[in-house]
Coordinates of C-alpha atoms in Angstrom, one line a residue:
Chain A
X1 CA 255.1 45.6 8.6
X2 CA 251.7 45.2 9.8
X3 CA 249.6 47.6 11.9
X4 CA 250.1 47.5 15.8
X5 CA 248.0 49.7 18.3
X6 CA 250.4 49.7 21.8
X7 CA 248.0 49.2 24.9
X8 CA 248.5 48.6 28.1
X9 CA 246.8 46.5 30.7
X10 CA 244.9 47.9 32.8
X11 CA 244.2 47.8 36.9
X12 CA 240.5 46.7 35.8
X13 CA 241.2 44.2 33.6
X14 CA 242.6 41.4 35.7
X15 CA 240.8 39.1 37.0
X16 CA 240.2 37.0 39.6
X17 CA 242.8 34.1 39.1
X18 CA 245.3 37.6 38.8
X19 CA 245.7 37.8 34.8
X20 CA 243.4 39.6 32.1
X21 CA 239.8 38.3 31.9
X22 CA 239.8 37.0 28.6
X23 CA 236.5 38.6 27.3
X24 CA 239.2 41.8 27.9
X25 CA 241.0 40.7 24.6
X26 CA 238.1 40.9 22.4
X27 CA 237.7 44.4 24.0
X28 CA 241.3 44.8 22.7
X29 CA 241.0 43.7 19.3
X30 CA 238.0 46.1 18.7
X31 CA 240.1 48.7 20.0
X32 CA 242.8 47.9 18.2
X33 CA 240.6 47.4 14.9
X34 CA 239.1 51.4 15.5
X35 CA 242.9 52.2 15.7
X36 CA 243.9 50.0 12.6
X37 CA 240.8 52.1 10.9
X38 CA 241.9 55.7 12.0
X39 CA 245.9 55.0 11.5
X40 CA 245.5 52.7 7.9
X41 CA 242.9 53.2 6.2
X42 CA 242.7 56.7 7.6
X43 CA 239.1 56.8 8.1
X44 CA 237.8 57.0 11.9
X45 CA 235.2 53.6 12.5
X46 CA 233.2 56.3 14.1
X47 CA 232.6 57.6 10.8
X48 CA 232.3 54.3 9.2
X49 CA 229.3 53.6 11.5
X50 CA 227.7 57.2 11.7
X51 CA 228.4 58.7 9.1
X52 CA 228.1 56.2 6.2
X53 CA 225.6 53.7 8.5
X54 CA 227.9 51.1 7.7
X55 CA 228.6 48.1 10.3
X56 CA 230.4 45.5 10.8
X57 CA 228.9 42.8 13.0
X58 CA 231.1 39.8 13.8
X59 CA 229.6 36.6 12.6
X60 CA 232.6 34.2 13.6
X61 CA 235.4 34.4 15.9
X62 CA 238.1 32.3 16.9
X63 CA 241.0 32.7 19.3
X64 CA 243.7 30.8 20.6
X65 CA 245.9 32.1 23.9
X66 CA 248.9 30.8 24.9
X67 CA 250.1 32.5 28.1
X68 CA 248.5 34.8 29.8
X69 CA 248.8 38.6 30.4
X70 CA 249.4 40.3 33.6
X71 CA 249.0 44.0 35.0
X72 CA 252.1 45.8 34.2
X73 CA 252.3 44.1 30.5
X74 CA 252.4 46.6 27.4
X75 CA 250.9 44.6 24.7
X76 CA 251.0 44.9 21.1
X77 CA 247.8 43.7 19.3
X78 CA 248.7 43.3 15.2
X79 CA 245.6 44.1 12.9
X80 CA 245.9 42.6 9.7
X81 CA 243.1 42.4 6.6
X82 CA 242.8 38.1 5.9
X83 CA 240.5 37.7 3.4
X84 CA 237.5 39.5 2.1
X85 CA 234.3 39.0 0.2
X86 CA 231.3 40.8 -1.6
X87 CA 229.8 40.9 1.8
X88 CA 232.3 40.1 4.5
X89 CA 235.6 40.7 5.7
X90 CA 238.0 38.7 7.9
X91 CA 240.2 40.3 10.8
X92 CA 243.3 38.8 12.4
X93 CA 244.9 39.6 15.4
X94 CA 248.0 39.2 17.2
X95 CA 249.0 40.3 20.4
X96 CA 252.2 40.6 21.8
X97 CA 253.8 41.5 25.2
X98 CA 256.2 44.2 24.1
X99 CA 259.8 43.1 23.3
X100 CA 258.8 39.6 22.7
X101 CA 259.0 37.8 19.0
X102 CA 256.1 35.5 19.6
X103 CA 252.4 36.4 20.0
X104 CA 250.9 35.1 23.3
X105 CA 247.4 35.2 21.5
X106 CA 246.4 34.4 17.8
X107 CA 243.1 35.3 16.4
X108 CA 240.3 36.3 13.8
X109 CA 236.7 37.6 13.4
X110 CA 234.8 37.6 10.2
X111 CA 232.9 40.1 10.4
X112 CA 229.7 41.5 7.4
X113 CA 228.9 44.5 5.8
X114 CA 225.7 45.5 7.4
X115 CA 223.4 48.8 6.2
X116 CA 222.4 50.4 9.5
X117 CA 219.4 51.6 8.3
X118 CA 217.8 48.5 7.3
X119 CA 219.8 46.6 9.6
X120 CA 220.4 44.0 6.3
X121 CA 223.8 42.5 5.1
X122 CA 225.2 44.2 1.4
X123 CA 228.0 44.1 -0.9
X124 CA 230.9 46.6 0.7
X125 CA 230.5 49.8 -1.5
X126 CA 233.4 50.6 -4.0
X127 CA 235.2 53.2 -2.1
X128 CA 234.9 50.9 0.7
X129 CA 235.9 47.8 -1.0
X130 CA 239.4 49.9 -2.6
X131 CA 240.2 50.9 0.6
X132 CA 240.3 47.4 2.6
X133 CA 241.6 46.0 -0.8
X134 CA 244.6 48.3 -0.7
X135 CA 245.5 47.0 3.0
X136 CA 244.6 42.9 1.9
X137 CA 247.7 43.5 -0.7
X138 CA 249.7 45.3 1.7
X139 CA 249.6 43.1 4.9
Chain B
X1 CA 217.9 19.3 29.4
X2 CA 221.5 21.1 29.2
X3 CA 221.8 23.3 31.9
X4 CA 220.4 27.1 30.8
X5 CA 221.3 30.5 32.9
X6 CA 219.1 33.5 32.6
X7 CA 220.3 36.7 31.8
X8 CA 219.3 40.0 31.0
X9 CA 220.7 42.6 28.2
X10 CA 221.8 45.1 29.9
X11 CA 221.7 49.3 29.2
X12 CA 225.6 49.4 29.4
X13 CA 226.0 46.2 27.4
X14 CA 225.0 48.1 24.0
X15 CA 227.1 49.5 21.5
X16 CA 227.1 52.6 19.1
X17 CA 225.6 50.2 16.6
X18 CA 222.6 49.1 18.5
X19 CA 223.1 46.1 19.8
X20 CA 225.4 43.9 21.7
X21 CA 229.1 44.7 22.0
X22 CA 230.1 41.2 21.1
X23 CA 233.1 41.0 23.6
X24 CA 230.1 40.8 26.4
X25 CA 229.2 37.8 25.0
X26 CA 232.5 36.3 26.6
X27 CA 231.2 37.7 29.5
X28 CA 228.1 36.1 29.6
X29 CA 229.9 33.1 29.0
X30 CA 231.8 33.2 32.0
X31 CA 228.7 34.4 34.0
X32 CA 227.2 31.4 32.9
X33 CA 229.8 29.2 33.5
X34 CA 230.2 30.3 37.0
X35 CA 225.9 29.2 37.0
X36 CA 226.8 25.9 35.8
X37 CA 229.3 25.5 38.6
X38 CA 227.1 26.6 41.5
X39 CA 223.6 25.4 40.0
X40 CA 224.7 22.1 38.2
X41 CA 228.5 20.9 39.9
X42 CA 227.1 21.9 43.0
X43 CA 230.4 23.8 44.0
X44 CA 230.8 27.5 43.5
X45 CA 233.5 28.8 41.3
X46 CA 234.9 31.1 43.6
X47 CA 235.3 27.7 45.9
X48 CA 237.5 26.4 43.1
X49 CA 239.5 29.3 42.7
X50 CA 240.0 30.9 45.9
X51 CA 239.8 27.3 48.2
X52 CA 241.3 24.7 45.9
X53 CA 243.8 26.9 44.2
X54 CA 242.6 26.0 40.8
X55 CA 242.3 27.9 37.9
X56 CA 240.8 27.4 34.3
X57 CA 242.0 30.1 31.7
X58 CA 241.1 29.5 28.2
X59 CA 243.9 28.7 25.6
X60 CA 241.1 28.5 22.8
X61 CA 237.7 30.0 21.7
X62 CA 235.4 30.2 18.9
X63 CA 232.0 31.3 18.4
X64 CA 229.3 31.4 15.9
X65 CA 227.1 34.7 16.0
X66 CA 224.0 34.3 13.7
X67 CA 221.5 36.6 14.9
X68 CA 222.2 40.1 17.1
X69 CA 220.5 40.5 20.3
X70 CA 218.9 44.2 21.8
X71 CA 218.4 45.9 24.5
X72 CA 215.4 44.5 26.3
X73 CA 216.1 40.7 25.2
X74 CA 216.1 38.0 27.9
X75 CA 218.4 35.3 27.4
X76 CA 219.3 32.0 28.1
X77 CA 223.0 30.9 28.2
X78 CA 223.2 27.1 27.8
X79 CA 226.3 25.4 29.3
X80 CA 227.5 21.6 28.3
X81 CA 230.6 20.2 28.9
X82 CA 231.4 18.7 25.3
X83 CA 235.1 17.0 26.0
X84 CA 237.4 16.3 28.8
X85 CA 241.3 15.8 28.5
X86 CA 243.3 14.8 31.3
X87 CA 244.4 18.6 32.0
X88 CA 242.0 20.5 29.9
X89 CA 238.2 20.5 29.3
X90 CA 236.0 21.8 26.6
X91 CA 232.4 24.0 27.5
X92 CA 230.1 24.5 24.9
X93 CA 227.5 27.5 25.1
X94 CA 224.2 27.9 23.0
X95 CA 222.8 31.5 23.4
X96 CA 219.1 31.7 23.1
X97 CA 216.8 34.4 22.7
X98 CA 213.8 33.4 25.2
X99 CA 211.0 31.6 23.9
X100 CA 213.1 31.4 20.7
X101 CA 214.4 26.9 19.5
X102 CA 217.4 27.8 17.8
X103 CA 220.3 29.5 19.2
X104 CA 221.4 33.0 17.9
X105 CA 225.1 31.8 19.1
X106 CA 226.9 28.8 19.7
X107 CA 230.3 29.0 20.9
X108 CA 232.9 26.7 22.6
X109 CA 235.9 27.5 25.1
X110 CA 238.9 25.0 25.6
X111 CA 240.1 25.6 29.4
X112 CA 243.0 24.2 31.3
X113 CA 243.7 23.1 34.5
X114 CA 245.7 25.5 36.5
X115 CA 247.5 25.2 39.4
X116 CA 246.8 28.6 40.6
X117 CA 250.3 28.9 43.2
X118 CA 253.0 27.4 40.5
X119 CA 250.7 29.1 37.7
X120 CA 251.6 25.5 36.0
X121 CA 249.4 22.8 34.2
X122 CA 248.4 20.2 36.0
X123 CA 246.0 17.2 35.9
X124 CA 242.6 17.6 37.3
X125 CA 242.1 16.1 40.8
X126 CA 240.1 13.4 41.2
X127 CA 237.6 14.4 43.0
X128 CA 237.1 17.4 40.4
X129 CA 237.8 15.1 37.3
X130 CA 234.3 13.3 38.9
X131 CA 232.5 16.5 39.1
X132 CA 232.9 17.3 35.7
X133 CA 232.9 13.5 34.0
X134 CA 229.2 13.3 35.9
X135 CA 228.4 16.4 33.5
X136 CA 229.8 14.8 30.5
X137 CA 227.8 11.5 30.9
X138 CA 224.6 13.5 31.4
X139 CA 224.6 16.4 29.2
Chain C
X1 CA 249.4 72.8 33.9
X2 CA 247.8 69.9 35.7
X3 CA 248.8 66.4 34.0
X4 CA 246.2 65.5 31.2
X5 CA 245.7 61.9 29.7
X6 CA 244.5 61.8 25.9
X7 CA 241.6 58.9 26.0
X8 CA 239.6 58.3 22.9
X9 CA 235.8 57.2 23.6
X10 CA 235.4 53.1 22.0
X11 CA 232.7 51.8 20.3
X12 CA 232.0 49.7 23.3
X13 CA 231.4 52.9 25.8
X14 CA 228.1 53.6 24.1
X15 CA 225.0 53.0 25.6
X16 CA 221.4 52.3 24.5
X17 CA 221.1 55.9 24.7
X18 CA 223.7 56.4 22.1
X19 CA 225.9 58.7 25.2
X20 CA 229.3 56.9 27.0
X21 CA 227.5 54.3 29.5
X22 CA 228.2 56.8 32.7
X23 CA 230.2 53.8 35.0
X24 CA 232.7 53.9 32.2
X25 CA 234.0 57.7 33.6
X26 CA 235.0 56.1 36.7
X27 CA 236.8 53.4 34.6
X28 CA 238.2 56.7 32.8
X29 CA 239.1 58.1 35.9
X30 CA 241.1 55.0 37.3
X31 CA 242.9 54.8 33.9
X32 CA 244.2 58.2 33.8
X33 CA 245.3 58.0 37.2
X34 CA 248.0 54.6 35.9
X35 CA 248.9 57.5 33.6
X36 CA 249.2 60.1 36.4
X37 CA 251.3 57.4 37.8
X38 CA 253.4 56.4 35.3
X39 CA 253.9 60.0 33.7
X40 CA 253.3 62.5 36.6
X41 CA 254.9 60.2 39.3
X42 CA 257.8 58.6 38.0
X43 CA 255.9 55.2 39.3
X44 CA 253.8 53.0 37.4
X45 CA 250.8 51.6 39.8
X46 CA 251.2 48.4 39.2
X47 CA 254.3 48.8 40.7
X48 CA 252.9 50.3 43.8
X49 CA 250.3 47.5 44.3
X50 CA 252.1 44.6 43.0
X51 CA 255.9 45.5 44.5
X52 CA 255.1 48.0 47.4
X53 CA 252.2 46.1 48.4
X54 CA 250.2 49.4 48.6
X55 CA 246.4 49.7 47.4
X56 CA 244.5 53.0 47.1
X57 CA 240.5 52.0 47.5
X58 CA 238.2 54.4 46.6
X59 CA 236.0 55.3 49.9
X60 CA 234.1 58.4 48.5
X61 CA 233.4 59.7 45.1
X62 CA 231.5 62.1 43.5
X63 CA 231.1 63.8 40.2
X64 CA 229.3 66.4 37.9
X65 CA 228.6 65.5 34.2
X66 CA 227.0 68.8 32.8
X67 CA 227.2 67.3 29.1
X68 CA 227.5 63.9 27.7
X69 CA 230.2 62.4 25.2
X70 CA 229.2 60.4 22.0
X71 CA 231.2 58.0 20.2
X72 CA 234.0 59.6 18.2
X73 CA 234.8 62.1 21.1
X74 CA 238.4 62.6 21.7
X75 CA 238.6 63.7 25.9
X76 CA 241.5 64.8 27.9
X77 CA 241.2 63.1 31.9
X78 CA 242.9 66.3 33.9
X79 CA 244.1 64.3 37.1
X80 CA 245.4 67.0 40.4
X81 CA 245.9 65.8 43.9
X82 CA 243.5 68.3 46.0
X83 CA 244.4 67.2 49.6
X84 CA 246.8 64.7 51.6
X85 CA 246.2 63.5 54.8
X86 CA 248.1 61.0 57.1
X87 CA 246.2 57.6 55.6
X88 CA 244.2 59.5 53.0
X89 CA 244.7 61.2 49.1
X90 CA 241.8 62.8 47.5
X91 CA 242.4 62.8 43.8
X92 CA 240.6 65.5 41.1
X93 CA 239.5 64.6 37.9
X94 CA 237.9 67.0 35.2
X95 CA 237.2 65.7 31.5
X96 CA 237.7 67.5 29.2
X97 CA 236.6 67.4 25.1
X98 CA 239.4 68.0 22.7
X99 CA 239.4 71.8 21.9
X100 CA 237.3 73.0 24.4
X101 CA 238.0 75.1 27.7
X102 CA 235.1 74.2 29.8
X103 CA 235.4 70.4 31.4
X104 CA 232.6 68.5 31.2
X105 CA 232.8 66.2 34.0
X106 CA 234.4 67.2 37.3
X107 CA 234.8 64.9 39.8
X108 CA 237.3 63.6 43.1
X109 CA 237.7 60.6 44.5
X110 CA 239.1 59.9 48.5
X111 CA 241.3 56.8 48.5
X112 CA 242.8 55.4 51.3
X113 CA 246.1 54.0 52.0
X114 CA 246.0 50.5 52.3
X115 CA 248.6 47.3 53.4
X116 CA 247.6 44.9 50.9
X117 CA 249.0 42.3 52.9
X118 CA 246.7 43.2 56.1
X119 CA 244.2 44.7 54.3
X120 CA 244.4 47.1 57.1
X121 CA 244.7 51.3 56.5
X122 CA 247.7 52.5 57.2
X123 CA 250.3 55.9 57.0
X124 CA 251.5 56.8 54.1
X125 CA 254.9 55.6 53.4
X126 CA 257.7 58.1 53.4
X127 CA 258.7 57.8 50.0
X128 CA 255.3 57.9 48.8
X129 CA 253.8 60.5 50.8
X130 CA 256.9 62.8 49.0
X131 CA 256.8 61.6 46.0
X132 CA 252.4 62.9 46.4
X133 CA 253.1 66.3 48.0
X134 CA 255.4 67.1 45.3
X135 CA 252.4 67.3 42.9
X136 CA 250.1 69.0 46.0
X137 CA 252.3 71.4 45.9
X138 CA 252.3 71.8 42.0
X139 CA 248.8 71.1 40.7
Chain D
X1 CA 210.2 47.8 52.8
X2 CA 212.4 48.9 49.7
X3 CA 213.2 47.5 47.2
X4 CA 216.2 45.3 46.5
X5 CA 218.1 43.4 43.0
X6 CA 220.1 40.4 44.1
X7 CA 223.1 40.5 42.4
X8 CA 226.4 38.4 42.5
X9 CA 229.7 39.4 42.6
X10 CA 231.4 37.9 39.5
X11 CA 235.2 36.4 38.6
X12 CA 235.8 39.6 35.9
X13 CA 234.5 42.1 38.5
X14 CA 237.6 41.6 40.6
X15 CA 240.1 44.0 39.9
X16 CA 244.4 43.6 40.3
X17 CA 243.8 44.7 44.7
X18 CA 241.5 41.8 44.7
X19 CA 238.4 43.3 45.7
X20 CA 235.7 44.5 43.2
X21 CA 236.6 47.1 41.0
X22 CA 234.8 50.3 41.9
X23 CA 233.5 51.4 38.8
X24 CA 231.6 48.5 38.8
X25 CA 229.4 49.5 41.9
X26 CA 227.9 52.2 38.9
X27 CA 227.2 49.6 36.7
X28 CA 225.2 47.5 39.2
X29 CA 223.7 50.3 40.3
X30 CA 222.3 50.9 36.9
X31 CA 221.4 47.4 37.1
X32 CA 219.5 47.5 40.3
X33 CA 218.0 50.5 38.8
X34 CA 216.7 48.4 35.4
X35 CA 215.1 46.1 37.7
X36 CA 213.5 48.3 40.0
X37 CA 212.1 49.7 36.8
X38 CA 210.5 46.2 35.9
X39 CA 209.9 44.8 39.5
X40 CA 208.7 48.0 41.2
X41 CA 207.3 50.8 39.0
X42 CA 206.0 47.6 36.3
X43 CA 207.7 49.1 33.3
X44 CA 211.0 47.9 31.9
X45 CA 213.6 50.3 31.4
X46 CA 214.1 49.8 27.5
X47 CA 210.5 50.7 27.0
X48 CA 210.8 53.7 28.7
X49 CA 214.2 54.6 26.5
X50 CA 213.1 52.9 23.3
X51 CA 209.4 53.3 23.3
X52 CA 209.0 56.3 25.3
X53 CA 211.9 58.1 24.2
X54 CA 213.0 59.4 27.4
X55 CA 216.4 59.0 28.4
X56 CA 217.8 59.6 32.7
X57 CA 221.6 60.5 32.2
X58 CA 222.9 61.1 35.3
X59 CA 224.2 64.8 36.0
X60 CA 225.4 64.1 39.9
X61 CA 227.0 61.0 41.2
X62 CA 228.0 60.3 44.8
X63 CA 228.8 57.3 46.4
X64 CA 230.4 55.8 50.0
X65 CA 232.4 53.2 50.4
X66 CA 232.5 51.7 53.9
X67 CA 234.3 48.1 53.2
X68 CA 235.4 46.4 50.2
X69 CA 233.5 43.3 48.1
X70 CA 235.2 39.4 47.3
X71 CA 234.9 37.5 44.6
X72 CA 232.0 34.9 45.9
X73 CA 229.9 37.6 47.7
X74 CA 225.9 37.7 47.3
X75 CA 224.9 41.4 47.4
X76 CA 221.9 42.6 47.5
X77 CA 221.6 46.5 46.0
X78 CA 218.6 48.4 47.1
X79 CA 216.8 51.4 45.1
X80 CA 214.6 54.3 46.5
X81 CA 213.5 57.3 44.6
X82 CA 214.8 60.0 47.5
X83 CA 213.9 63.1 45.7
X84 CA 211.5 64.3 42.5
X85 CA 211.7 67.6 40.5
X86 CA 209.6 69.2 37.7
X87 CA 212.5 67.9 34.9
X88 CA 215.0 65.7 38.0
X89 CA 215.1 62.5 40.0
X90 CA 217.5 61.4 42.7
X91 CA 217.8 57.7 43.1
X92 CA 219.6 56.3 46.3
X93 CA 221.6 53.0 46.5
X94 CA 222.6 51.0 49.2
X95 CA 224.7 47.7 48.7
X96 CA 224.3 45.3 51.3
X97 CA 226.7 41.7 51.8
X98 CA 223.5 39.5 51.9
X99 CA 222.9 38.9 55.6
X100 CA 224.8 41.6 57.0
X101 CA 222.4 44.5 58.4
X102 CA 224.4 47.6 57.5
X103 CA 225.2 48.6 53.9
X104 CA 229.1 48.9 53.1
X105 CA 228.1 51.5 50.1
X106 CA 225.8 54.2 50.4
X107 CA 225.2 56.1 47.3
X108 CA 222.9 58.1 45.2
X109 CA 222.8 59.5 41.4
X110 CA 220.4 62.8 39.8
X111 CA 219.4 62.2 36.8
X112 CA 217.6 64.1 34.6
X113 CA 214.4 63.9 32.0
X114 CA 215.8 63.8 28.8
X115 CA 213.6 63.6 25.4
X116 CA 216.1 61.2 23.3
X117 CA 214.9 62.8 19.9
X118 CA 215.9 66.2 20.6
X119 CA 218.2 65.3 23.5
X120 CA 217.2 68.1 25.2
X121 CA 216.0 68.1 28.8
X122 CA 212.2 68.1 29.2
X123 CA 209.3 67.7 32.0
X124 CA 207.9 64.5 33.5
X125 CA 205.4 63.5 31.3
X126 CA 202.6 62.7 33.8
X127 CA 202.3 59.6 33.3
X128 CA 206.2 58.8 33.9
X129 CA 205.3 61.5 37.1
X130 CA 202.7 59.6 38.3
X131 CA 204.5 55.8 38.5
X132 CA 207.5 57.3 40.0
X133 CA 205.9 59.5 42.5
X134 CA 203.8 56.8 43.9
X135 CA 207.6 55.2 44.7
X136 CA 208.5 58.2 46.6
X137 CA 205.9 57.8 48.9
X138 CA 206.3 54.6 49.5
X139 CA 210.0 54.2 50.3

């Protein structure tokens, strides 16, 4: 079963129209991605990014939502390895209102391996690679 | 000449990497967008929302990130309309670094037309349907 | 022991100075109090707002930060209720860093009890206003 | 006459009440504060933080809230340096509804000198002293 960080919707995140603003969910999957990192591949993104300058800049996202969230929801958002190359990896995301079978919203971000020193793109080092490997078999 | 907003990285708008939390980019987006509405349909969002009951949440997204952007860039948010269905219309958004020709992003949002009471689909008025078709023609 | 919501600082709360963006404290604040709610309460706020029709706007704040959180920080959002008048609850708020004794921000907030219908202030229901000076009494 | 950022309410700013979230209020006060920076004292606020290497976090917020924001309000926030110390600043904040006379938020935040290298506080280089000085006799 894939990994799923429970969040919940919050008073500041509706919107006008009374649902979530949807830039909110891109806010959810990173969440959701720094929990996937902590609770899977059991090393904190905090450490990822500060301690081995290592970040991962999203080159391409796509997203597809349909129904809408409300305040009150307890959502689900799936994190699951899709694919991954020398120099880039691609996320997917599902969220779910909790109790329901179906995602509401379906989505993915490719994202690179970027030195933050020299602020260039390089290959994903070896203990790095093994570790999103190990998840890409298992999800 | 598409219509462009300005807008300004802001301080809060960075993230531990450096640069901009890409989820603000939806924001912009919809900052923009509400621009377009006021500057180019000549009706402001918050007229179409709270005075003709009419919503437009996204049911898809994708973007294209090429370049990042700091703190201390000015940029310009180009809105187009690119397609228009009889219940849901397509925005396209170039982001540009200012004084820069090509844009750092390019992203697109599919929107549908709410009726914001029954929370239901619905076609687009007519008088709306011209608003936006005028866009199409020119842009 | 006053209630205590666990909150983990996101990649996104960082700002150009490499510190949590300060506005996100009070988005802290409101977040922990939907947990105060939910766990302290035996009421989840969306059920007060959305089903009660009762809002609680924020018509004075203030706040101490004597040190600043980086990315990475785990916190714990103490929430108390300090004082109940007739229309009025002032609400406490100290943040706390995983482990240690002394909070680093301290802060209240008055709210005001509103009709959300009206929009007009208005007395504490009886079923809240017991259901609040349970907790004055215990915090 | 002090100075004053023109700033629109916008569609994700609203929270589930209806009315603009008030955590936000801190972020465009940070806002108004980034342009006063550039429109009145004729630096920009990264250059200070990234080229000077001096940061402001704030150390005391306080803020009063007379009546609420819409979605589709103008507002105007206005910035005056109210008070100056060897290492301190205290910046006040008043949001006006364009074309109303009286501000429905009154507020003001100390901040203090910080050199980002060390992160420790410092003294007003004289330079910084001078520019902001000049402010607080003026407003």
């Amino acid at each position: 079963m894939a990994f799923r960080s429970k969040l919940k919707i919050r008073f500041g995140d509706i919107d006008r129209a009374g649902i979530v603003y949807y830039p909110r969910f891109m806010h959810y999957f990173h969440v959701a991605l720094e929990e996937f990192f902590a609770g899977q591949l059991g090393i904190e993104y905090h450490t990822v990014v500060d301690t081995h300058r290592i970040g991962l800049p999203t080159v391409h996202l796509e997203c597809d939502f349909s129904r809408p969230f409300s305040y009150g929801d307890n959502i689900e958002v799936e994190v699951r390895i899709l694919n991954m190359g020398r120099t880039s990896i691609t996320f997917g995301y599902r969220v779910f209102r909790e109790g329901e079978d179906d995602p509401r919203i379906v989505g993915r971000n490719v994202t690179v391996c970027l030195d933050m020193d020299s602020f260039k793109k390089m290959d994903f080092p070896d203990w790095f690679r093994q570790l999103l490997e190990e998840q890409l078999r298992d999800t």
